[in-house]
PDB file of C-alpha atoms in Angstrom:
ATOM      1  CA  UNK A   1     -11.392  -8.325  20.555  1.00  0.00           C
ATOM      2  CA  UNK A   2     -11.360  -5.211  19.085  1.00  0.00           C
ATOM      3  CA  UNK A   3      -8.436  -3.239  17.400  1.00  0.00           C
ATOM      4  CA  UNK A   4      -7.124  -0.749  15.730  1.00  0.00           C
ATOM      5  CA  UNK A   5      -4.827  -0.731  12.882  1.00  0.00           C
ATOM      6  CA  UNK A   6      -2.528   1.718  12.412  1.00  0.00           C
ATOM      7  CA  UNK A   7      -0.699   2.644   8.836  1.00  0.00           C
ATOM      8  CA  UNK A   8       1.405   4.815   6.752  1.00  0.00           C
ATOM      9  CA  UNK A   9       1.554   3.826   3.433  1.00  0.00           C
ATOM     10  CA  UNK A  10       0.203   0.529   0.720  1.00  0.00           C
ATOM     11  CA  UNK A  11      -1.391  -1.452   4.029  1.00  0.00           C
ATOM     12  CA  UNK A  12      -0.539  -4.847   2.762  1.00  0.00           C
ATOM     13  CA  UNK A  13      -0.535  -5.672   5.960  1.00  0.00           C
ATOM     14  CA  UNK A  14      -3.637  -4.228   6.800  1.00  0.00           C
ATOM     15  CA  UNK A  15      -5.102  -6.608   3.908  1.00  0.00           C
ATOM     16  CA  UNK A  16      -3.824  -9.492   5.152  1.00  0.00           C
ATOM     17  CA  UNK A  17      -5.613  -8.926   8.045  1.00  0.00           C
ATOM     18  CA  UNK A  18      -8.383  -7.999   6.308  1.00  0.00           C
ATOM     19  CA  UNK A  19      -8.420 -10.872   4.541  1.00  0.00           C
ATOM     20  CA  UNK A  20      -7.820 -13.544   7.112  1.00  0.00           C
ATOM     21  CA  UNK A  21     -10.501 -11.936   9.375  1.00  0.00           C
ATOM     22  CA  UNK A  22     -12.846 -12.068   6.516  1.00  0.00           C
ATOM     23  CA  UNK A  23     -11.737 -15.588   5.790  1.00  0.00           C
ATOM     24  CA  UNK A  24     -11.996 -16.922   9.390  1.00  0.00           C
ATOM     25  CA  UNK A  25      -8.613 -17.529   9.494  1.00  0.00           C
ATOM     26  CA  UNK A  26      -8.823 -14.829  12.066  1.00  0.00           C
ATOM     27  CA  UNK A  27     -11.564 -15.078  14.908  1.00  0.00           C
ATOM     28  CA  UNK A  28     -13.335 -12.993  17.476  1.00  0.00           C
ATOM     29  CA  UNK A  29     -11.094 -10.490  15.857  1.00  0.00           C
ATOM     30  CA  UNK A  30     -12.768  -6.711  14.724  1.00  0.00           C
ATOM     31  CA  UNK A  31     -10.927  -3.837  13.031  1.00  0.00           C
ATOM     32  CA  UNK A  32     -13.044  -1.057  14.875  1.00  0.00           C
ATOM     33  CA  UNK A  33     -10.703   1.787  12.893  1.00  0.00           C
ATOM     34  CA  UNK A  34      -7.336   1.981  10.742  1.00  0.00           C
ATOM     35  CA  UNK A  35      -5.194   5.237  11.785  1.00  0.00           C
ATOM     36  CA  UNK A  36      -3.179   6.782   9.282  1.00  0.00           C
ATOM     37  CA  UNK A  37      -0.029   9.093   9.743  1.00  0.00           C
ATOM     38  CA  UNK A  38      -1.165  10.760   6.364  1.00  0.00           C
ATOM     39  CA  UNK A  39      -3.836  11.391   3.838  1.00  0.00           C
ATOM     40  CA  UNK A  40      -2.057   9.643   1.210  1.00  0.00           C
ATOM     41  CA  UNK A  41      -1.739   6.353   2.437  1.00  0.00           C
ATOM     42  CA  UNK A  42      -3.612   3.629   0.190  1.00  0.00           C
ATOM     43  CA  UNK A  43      -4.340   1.359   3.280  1.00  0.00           C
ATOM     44  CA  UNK A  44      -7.021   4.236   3.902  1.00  0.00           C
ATOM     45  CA  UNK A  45      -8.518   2.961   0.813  1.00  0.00           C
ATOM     46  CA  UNK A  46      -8.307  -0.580   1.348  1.00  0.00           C
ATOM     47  CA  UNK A  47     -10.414   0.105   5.043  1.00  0.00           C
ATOM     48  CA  UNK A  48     -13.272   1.658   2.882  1.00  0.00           C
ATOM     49  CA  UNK A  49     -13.368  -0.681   0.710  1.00  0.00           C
ATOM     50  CA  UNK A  50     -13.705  -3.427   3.177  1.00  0.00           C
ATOM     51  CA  UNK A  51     -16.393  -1.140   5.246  1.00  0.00           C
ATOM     52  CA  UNK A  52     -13.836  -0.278   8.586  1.00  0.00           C
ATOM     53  CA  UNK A  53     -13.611   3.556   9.547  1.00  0.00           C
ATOM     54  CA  UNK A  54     -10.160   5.567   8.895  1.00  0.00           C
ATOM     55  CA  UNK A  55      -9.079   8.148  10.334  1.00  0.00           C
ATOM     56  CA  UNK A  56      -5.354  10.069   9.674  1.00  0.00           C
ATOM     57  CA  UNK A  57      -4.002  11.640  13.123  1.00  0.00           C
ATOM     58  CA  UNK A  58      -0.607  13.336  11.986  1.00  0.00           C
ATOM     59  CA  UNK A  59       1.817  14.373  13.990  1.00  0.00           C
ATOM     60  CA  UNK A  60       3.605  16.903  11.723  1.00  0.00           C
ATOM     61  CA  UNK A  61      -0.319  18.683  12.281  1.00  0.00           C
ATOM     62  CA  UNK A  62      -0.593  18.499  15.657  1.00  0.00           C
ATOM     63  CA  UNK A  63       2.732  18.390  17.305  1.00  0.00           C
ATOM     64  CA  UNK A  64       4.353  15.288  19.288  1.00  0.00           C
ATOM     65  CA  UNK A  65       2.393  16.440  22.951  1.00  0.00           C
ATOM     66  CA  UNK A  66      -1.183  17.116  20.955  1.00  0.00           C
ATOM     67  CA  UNK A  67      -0.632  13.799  18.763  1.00  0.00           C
ATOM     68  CA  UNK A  68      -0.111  11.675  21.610  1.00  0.00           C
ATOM     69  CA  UNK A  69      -3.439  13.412  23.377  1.00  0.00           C
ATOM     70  CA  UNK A  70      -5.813  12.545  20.508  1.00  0.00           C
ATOM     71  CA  UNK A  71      -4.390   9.101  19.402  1.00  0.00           C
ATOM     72  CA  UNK A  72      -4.960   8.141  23.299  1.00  0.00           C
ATOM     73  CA  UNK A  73      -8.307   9.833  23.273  1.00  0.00           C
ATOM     74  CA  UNK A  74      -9.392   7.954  19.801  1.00  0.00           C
ATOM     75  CA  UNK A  75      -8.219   4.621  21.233  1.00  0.00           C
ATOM     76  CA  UNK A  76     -10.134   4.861  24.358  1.00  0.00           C
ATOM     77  CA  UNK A  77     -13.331   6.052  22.826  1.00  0.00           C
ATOM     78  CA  UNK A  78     -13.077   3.245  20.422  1.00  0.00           C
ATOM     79  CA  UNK A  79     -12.618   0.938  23.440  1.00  0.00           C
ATOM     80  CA  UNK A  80      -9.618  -0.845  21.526  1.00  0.00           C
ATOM     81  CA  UNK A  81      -8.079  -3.611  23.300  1.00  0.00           C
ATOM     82  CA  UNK A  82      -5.752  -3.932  20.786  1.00  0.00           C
ATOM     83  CA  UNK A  83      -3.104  -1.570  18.803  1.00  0.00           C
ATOM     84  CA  UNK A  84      -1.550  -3.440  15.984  1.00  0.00           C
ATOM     85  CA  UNK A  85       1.145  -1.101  14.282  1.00  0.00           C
ATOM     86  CA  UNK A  86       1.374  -2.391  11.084  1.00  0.00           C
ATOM     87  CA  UNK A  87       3.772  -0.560   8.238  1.00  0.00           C
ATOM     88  CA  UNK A  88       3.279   1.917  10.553  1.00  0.00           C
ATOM     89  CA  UNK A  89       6.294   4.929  10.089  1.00  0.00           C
ATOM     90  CA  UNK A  90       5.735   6.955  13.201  1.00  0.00           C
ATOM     91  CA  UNK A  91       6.775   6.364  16.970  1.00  0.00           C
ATOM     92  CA  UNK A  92       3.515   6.309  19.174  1.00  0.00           C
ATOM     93  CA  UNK A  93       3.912   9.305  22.121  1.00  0.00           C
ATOM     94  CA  UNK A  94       4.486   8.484  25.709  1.00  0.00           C
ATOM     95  CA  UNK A  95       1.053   8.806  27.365  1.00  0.00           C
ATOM     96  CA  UNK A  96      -0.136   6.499  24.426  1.00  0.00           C
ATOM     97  CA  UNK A  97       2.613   3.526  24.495  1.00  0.00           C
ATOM     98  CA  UNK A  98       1.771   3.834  28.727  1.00  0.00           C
ATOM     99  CA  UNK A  99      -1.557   3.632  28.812  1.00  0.00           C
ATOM    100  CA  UNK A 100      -1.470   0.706  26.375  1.00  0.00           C
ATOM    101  CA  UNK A 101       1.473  -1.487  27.825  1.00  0.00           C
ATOM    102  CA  UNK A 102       2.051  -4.961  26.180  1.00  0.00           C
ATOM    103  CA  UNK A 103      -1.450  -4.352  24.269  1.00  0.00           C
ATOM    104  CA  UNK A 104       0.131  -1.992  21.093  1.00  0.00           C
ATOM    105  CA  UNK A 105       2.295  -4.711  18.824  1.00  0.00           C
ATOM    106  CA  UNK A 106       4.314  -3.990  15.792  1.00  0.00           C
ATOM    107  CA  UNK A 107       6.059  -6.094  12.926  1.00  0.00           C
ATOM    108  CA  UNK A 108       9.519  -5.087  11.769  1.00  0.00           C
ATOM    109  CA  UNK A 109      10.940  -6.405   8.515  1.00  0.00           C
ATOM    110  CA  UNK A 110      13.964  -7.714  10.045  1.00  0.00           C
ATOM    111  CA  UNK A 111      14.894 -10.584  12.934  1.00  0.00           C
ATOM    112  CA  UNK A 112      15.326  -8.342  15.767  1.00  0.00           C
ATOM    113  CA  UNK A 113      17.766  -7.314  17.332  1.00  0.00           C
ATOM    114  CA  UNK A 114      19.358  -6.890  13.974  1.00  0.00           C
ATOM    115  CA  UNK A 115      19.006  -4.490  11.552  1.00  0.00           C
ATOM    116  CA  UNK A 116      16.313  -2.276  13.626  1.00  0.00           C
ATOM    117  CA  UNK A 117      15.990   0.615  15.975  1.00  0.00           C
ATOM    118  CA  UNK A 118      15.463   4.148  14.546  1.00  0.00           C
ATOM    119  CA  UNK A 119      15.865   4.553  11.050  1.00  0.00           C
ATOM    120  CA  UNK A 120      15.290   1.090  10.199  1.00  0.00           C
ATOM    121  CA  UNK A 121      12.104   1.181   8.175  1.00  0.00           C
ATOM    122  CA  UNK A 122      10.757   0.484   4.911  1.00  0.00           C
ATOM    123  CA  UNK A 123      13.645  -1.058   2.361  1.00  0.00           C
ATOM    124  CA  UNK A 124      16.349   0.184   4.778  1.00  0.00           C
ATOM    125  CA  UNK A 125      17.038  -2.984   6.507  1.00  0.00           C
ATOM    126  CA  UNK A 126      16.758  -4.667   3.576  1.00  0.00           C
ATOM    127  CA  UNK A 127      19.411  -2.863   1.860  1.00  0.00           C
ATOM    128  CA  UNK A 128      21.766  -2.932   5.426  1.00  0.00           C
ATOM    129  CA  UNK A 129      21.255  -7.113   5.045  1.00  0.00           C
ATOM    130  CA  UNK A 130      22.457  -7.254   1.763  1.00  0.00           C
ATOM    131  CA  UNK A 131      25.128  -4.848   2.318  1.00  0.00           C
ATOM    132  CA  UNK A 132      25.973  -7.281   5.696  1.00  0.00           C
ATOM    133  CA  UNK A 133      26.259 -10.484   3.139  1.00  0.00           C
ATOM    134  CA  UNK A 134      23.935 -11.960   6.227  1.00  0.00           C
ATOM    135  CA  UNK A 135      22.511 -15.588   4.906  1.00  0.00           C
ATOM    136  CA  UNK A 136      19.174 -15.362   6.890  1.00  0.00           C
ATOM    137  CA  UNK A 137      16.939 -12.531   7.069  1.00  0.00           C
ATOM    138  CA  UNK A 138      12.931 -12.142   8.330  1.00  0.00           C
ATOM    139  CA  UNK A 139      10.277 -10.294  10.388  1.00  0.00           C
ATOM    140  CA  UNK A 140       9.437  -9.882  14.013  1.00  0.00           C
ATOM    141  CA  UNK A 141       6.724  -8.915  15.910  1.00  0.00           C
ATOM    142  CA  UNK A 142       6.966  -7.726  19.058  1.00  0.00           C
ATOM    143  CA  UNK A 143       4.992  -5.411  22.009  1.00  0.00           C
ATOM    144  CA  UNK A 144       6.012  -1.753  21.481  1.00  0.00           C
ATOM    145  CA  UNK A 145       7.383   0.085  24.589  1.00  0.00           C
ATOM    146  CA  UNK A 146       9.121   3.599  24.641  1.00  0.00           C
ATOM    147  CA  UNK A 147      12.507   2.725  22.571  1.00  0.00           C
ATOM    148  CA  UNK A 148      12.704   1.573  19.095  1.00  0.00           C
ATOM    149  CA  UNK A 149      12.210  -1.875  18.367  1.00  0.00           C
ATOM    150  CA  UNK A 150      13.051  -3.465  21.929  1.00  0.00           C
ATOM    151  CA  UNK A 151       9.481  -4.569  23.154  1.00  0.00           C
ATOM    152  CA  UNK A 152       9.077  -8.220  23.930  1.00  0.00           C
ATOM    153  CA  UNK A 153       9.623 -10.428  21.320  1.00  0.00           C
ATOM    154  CA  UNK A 154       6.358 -12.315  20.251  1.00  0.00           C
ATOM    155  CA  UNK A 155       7.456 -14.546  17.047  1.00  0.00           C
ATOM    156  CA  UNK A 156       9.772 -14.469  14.287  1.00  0.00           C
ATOM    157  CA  UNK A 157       9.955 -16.128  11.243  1.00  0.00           C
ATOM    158  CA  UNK A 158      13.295 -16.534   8.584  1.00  0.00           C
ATOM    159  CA  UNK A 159      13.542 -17.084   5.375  1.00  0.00           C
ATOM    160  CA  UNK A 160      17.607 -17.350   3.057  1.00  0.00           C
ATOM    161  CA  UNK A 161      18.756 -14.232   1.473  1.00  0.00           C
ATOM    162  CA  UNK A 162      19.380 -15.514  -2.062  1.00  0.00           C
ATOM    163  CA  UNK A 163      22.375 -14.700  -3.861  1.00  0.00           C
ATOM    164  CA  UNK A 164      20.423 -12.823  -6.509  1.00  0.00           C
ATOM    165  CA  UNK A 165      18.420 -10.912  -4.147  1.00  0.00           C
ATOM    166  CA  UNK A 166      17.727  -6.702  -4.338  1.00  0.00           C
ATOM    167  CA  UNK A 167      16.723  -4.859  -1.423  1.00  0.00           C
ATOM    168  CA  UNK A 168      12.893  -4.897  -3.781  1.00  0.00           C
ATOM    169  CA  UNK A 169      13.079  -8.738  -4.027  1.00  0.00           C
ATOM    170  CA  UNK A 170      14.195  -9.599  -0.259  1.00  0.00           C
ATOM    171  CA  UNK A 171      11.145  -7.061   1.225  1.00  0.00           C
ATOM    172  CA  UNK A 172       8.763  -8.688  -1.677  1.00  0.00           C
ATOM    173  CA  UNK A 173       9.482 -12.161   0.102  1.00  0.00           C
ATOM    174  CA  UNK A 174       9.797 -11.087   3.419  1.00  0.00           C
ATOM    175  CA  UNK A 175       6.284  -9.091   3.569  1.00  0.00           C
ATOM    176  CA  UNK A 176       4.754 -12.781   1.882  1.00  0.00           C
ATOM    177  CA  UNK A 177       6.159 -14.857   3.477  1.00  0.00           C
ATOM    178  CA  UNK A 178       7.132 -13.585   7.146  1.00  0.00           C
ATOM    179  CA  UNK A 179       4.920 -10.471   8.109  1.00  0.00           C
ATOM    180  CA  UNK A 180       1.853 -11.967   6.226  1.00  0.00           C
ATOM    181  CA  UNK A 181       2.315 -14.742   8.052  1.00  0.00           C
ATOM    182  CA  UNK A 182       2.634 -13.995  11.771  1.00  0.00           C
ATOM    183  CA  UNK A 183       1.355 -10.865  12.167  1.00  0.00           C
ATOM    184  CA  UNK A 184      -2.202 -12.346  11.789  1.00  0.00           C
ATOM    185  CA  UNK A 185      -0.644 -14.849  14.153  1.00  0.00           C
ATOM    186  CA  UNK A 186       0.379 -13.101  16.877  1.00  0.00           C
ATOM    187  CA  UNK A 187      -3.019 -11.236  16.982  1.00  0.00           C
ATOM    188  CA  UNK A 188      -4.786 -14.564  17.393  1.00  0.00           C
ATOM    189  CA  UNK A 189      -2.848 -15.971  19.861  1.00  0.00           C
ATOM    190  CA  UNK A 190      -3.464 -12.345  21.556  1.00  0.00           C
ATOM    191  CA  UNK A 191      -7.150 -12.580  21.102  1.00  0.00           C
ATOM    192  CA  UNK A 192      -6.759 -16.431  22.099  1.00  0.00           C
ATOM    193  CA  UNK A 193      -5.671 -15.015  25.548  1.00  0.00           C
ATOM    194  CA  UNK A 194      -2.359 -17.127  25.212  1.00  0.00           C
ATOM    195  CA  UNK A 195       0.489 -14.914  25.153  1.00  0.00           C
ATOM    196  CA  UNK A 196       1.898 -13.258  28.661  1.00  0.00           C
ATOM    197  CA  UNK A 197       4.989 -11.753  29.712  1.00  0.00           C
ATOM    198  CA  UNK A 198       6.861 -12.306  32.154  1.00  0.00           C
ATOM    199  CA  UNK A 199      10.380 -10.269  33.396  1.00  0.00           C
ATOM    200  CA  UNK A 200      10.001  -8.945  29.806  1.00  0.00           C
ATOM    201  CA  UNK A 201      10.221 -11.777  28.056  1.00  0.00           C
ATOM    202  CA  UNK A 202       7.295 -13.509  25.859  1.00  0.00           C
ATOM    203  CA  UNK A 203       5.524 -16.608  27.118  1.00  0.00           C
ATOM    204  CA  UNK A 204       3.131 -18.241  24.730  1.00  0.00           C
ATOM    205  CA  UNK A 205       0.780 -20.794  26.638  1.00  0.00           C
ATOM    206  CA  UNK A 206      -0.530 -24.334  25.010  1.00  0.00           C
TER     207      UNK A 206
END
């Protein structure tokens, strides 16, 4: 299966990927290109380094209509089945999140449907969790459609807020121990052929 990894700033994310496809952790599994919303991200320099084309397609260059057009355009012409979104700080245009229904998934550092929509990004949830006093915080990925953050749900995973816990420390854990973890997951049991869904909700089959 091929996809395409898309990224706006360290790509830890990306690595882990990286790492488990290398490992064989991941199978019949290729990175055919990582897309970056800027020049500065470092995930661009984690691709080279592991030998995968990038590419940055920016919006703020292009415009929202033009962005959609070549993101679309460089999907297709990579033949990429898959669109994982993966730290990924932009929203994906129309035409794009259409032509790619229930085959472009995201993670979120939060268990949806808390503490996400727009906005919620980087060490903002984080921050809104501890400010919450919430006891139980995570990551979700889930299929992207047109709205913030309300795509099918694929899996989640928890882990306790600890009492001593800074917005730094909770996202340290939480991108270890939650995103690391089923993001590579979730593209698996994609490639596997196993998940479906059905009235918008996530099956995943034995």
């Amino acid at each position: 299966m091929k996809i395409a990894v898309f990224v706006s700033g360290g790509g830890t994310n990306l690595q882990a990927i990286i790492d488990k496809i290398a490992s064989g952790e991941i199978t019949n599994v290729e990175i055919s290109e990582v897309i970056a919303s800027n020049e500065s991200a470092f995930a661009i320099e984690r691709a080279k380094k592991a030998g995968i084309p990038a590419k940055v397609i920016s919006k703020k260059v292009l415009g929202a209509e033009a962005y959609d057009d070549a993101t679309l355009a460089e999907l297709n012409g990579l033949g990429v089945e898959l669109v994982v979104l993966a730290g990924f700080l932009s929203m994906l245009g129309p035409k794009t999140v259409a032509a790619y229904a229930n085959r472009i998934i995201n993670i979120h550092p939060a268990l949806i449907p808390a503490f996400c929509g727009q906005g919620m990004y980087g060490i903002r949830p984080h921050e809104a969790v501890l400010a919450k006093g919430v006891k139980v915080s995570g990551a979700t990925v889930h299929f992207v459609n047109e709205h913030y953050d309300e795509g099918p749900i694929i899996l989640q995973k928890a882990v306790d807020v600890l009492p001593d816990d800074t917005p730094e420390t909770l996202q340290k854990r939480i991108m270890k121990e939650c995103e690391q973890v089923i993001l590579p997951q979730a593209i698996q049991l994609i490639a596997d052929g196993r998940i479906e869904v059905v009235n918008n909700l996530v099956r995943v089959k034995p």
